[in-house]
Each structure stands twice: as structure tokens, then as C-alpha cells.
C-alpha atoms as one frame of an Amber mdcrd trajectory, in Angstrom:
protein
  -2.272 -22.022  -6.679  -5.350 -22.346  -4.453  -5.840 -20.451  -1.219  -5.081
 -23.448   0.982  -1.747 -24.009  -0.726  -0.844 -20.327  -0.491  -1.643 -20.297
   3.220   0.435 -23.425   3.731   3.497 -21.650   2.342   3.626 -19.327   5.364
   3.991 -20.932   8.788   4.158 -18.974  12.022   6.481 -19.768  14.872   8.627
 -18.306  17.637  10.995 -16.467  15.267   8.411 -15.456  12.667   8.369 -11.763
  13.597  12.172 -11.771  13.820  12.428 -13.092  10.250   9.913 -10.546   8.919
  11.696  -7.669  10.669  15.026  -8.717   9.165  13.471  -9.106   5.730  11.882
  -5.661   5.943  15.269  -4.082   6.673  16.902  -5.834   3.704  14.033  -5.191
   1.274  13.916  -1.520   2.246  17.668  -1.245   1.778  18.181  -3.365  -1.348
  14.775  -3.716  -2.999  13.331  -7.084  -3.987  15.604  -8.055  -6.864  18.910
  -7.301  -5.113  17.886  -8.763  -1.761  19.035 -12.320  -1.157  18.052 -14.933
   1.372  21.532 -15.094   2.926  21.407 -11.376   3.762  17.881 -11.673   5.137
  18.833 -14.609   7.361  21.901 -12.727   8.620  19.884  -9.564   9.327  17.277
 -11.610  11.187  19.955 -13.593  13.070  18.453 -16.917  11.981  19.582 -19.781
   9.789  18.371 -20.187   6.237  16.652 -23.384   7.363  14.685 -21.409   9.942
  13.740 -18.796   7.351  12.538 -21.458   4.900  10.572 -23.169   7.671   8.331
 -20.078   7.717   8.389 -18.980   4.077   8.711 -21.222   1.043  10.329 -18.531
  -1.110  11.400 -14.885  -1.220   8.184 -13.749  -2.899   5.994 -14.966  -0.055
   8.285 -13.315   2.474   8.146 -10.078   0.516   4.364 -10.099   0.378   4.181
 -10.576   4.171   6.521  -7.626   4.642   4.356  -5.622   2.221   1.210  -6.612
   4.118   2.635  -5.453   7.420   4.027  -2.261   5.869   0.635  -1.411   4.339
  -1.082  -2.013   7.665   1.475   0.182   9.440   1.058   2.984   6.893  -2.732
   2.857   7.201  -2.580   2.896  11.004  -0.126   5.816  11.074  -2.213   7.822
   8.607  -5.369   7.246  10.635  -3.583   8.336  13.815  -2.671  11.644  12.131
  -6.205  12.357  10.963  -9.113  13.890  12.827 -11.918  11.791  11.374 -14.387
  14.594  12.048 -12.329  17.202  10.164 -13.347  18.596   6.760 -12.191  16.672
   3.664 -10.020  19.611   2.602  -7.987  18.980   5.778  -8.095  15.178   5.765
  -7.664  14.313   2.088  -4.289  16.074   1.611  -2.830  13.941   4.431  -4.329
  10.787   2.938  -3.062  11.746  -0.525   0.501  12.243   0.662   0.460   8.899
   2.483  -0.825   7.059  -0.602   1.640   8.799  -2.918   4.627   8.280  -0.628
   3.978   4.555  -0.289   3.166   3.726  -3.898   5.937   5.918  -5.335   8.600
   4.412  -3.083  10.926   1.775  -4.503   9.368  -0.682  -2.077   5.794   0.133
  -3.063   6.548  -0.065  -6.771   8.342  -3.373  -6.263   5.210  -4.831  -4.654
   3.181  -4.017  -7.741   5.836  -5.325 -10.133   5.987  -8.629  -8.278   2.207
  -9.029  -8.207   1.978  -8.232 -11.926   4.879 -10.481 -12.934   3.777 -13.487
 -10.878  -0.002 -13.197 -11.268  -0.273 -16.255 -13.544   1.759 -18.620 -11.420
   0.739 -17.123  -8.084  -2.780 -15.667  -8.473  -3.279 -15.512  -4.717  -0.261
 -13.237  -4.335  -1.991 -10.142  -5.697  -5.258 -11.008  -3.956  -3.507 -11.381
  -0.604  -1.664  -8.094  -0.978  -4.791  -6.231  -2.095  -6.853  -7.600   0.801
  -4.230  -6.687   3.389  -3.065  -3.395   1.862  -5.060  -1.289  -0.636  -8.372
  -2.758   0.550  -7.686  -1.499   4.073  -7.007   2.009   2.776 -10.128   1.814
   0.606 -12.325   0.726   3.520 -10.993   3.463   5.804 -11.454   6.132   3.142
 -14.997   4.930   2.523 -15.756   5.053   6.257 -14.389   8.598   6.505 -16.349
   9.730   3.443 -19.524   8.272   4.939 -19.021  10.569   7.923 -18.302  13.543
   5.652 -21.576  12.860   3.823 -23.513  12.893   7.087 -21.919  16.263   7.952
 -22.969  17.699   4.585 -19.392  18.241   3.406 -19.577  16.029   0.304 -22.300
  14.511  -1.856 -21.414  10.930  -2.826 -23.689   8.111  -3.907 -21.077   5.327
  -3.900 -18.384   5.826  -1.243 -16.352   2.803  -2.382 -16.238   4.032  -5.959
 -15.236   7.481  -4.683 -12.482   5.958  -2.518 -11.174   4.012  -5.537 -11.229
   7.176  -7.634  -9.293   9.144  -5.031  -6.639   6.440  -4.762  -6.381   6.295
  -8.558  -5.885  10.068  -8.739  -3.041   9.781  -6.239  -1.373   7.026  -8.290
  -2.004   8.479 -11.744   1.590   8.970 -12.904   3.042   6.253 -10.687   1.366
   3.499 -12.699   3.354   4.322 -15.828   6.564   3.880 -13.865   5.343   0.530
 -12.540   3.873  -0.953 -15.720   6.053   0.580 -18.421   9.228   1.639 -16.646
   8.747   5.315 -17.497  10.683   7.947 -15.597   9.093   8.998 -12.330   9.719
  12.356 -10.669   9.977  11.485  -6.963  10.744  15.025  -5.808   8.780  16.537
  -2.945   7.533  19.314  -5.237   6.127  16.765  -7.662   4.460  14.715  -4.924
   2.884  17.895  -3.557   1.621  18.765  -7.040   0.028  15.321  -7.477  -1.562
  15.437  -4.013  -2.991  18.908  -4.546  -4.326  17.920  -7.955  -5.958  14.771
  -6.584  -7.701  16.651  -3.777  -8.793  19.498  -6.062 -10.281  17.168  -8.668
 -11.980  14.997  -6.059 -13.541  17.968  -4.287 -14.592  19.528  -7.605 -16.607
  16.364  -8.235 -17.944  15.635  -4.765 -17.457  18.734  -2.611 -20.209  21.027
  -1.364 -19.740  24.764  -1.894 -21.309  27.648   0.002 -24.456  27.337  -2.115
 -24.994  23.667  -1.230 -23.109  22.009  -4.090
């Protein structure tokens, strides 16, 4: 599917936001597989014809919900963070936000859909990455650039470092997504992963009292 065709599958109109809001409620409640178009239309208080006038299928609707959810998560995380604070204060907040989203049923479903449909819908994963993970990556890179200028970290490639930090936060989540392994979603486990990600990142890039 080319980009023009993918864009043509989503049409905006007066009830667009209403449809997306209803879909978000159903996807959050039921997940992707169990959610059905009838329930989404009922939750959004629109007809199925109206829903299909905006979205050609459930996958495209889901990816729009995921895009908006990723944007919301990134905005909320940024609002919580003092961008001039030390990485040891900022990175734990960022880690928890990344872990909470990608370990949620919703977040894991996004990845499963992108992986499953990548051959038939190559733009699906690209669209989600550009509107979700890429935003987080860019904002992390911008923060790290400031931390470099304050002498708090030493990093040559801020985008690589941002990718590495995100990967550390998702380390054991990927097995659950790709292979269906058991995932411990407890708060204690999420705290352990976040602390480990920050510790390893700072061990590589942090500046100690002696300058490195």
C-alpha cells in the first residue's frame, strides 16, 4: 500500500473526533481482537456507515487511536518533567512512562498489529512509529542535548542514546509481544526495570564527580 492510498483510508469530518473517542474507550476496555465495529459505533453514538466513512477498517481506526494515545502520553510526560533537571531526576519519570505504555495491553496490541500486518500494510508501522515512538525519541534527544550542555552527560549521538534508553525500558516487554512469553506487569517489576534502565544508561553516559 502506498502512502497516498493509506492516507485516503482515513477521512476527517464533523464526527471524526467522536468516532475516535468512542473507539479509544472500546479498545482500552476490550483490546483490539475483542473489540467490534458495532460496539465502537454504539460507544461513539454514530452509525456504522458514519464510522466507515472515516475509516476503511478497524486496523486504521486502531492506529489513529494509538497515534493520539502516544501523543497524549508524550505530552503528559513532558508536562511532568523539568527539562532543566538532572537526568537522574528526569529519566526515571521517562522510563516509567515508556514502560507503562508499552507494557499495557493496548501498547502491546499496537505492536502485534504492526508486526502481523506489516506485509499487507507497510505504512501502518511507519505511521505509528512517526506519530508515537519517534516523538518520544525526538523529545528524549532534545532533553539529552540540554543535559550535555550542562555537563551532566557525555554523549556523541543523542538519537542513538535515546534509542538505547527506550530499548532498555522495553527489554523484557518485547518477548511478550513477539513470542507471547509471560510478562510480569506488577508495579514492583516495572520499578525494577525502570531503575535498571536508568542505572545502565547513566553508567554509560553519566558524569561523576571526577568529570566522567
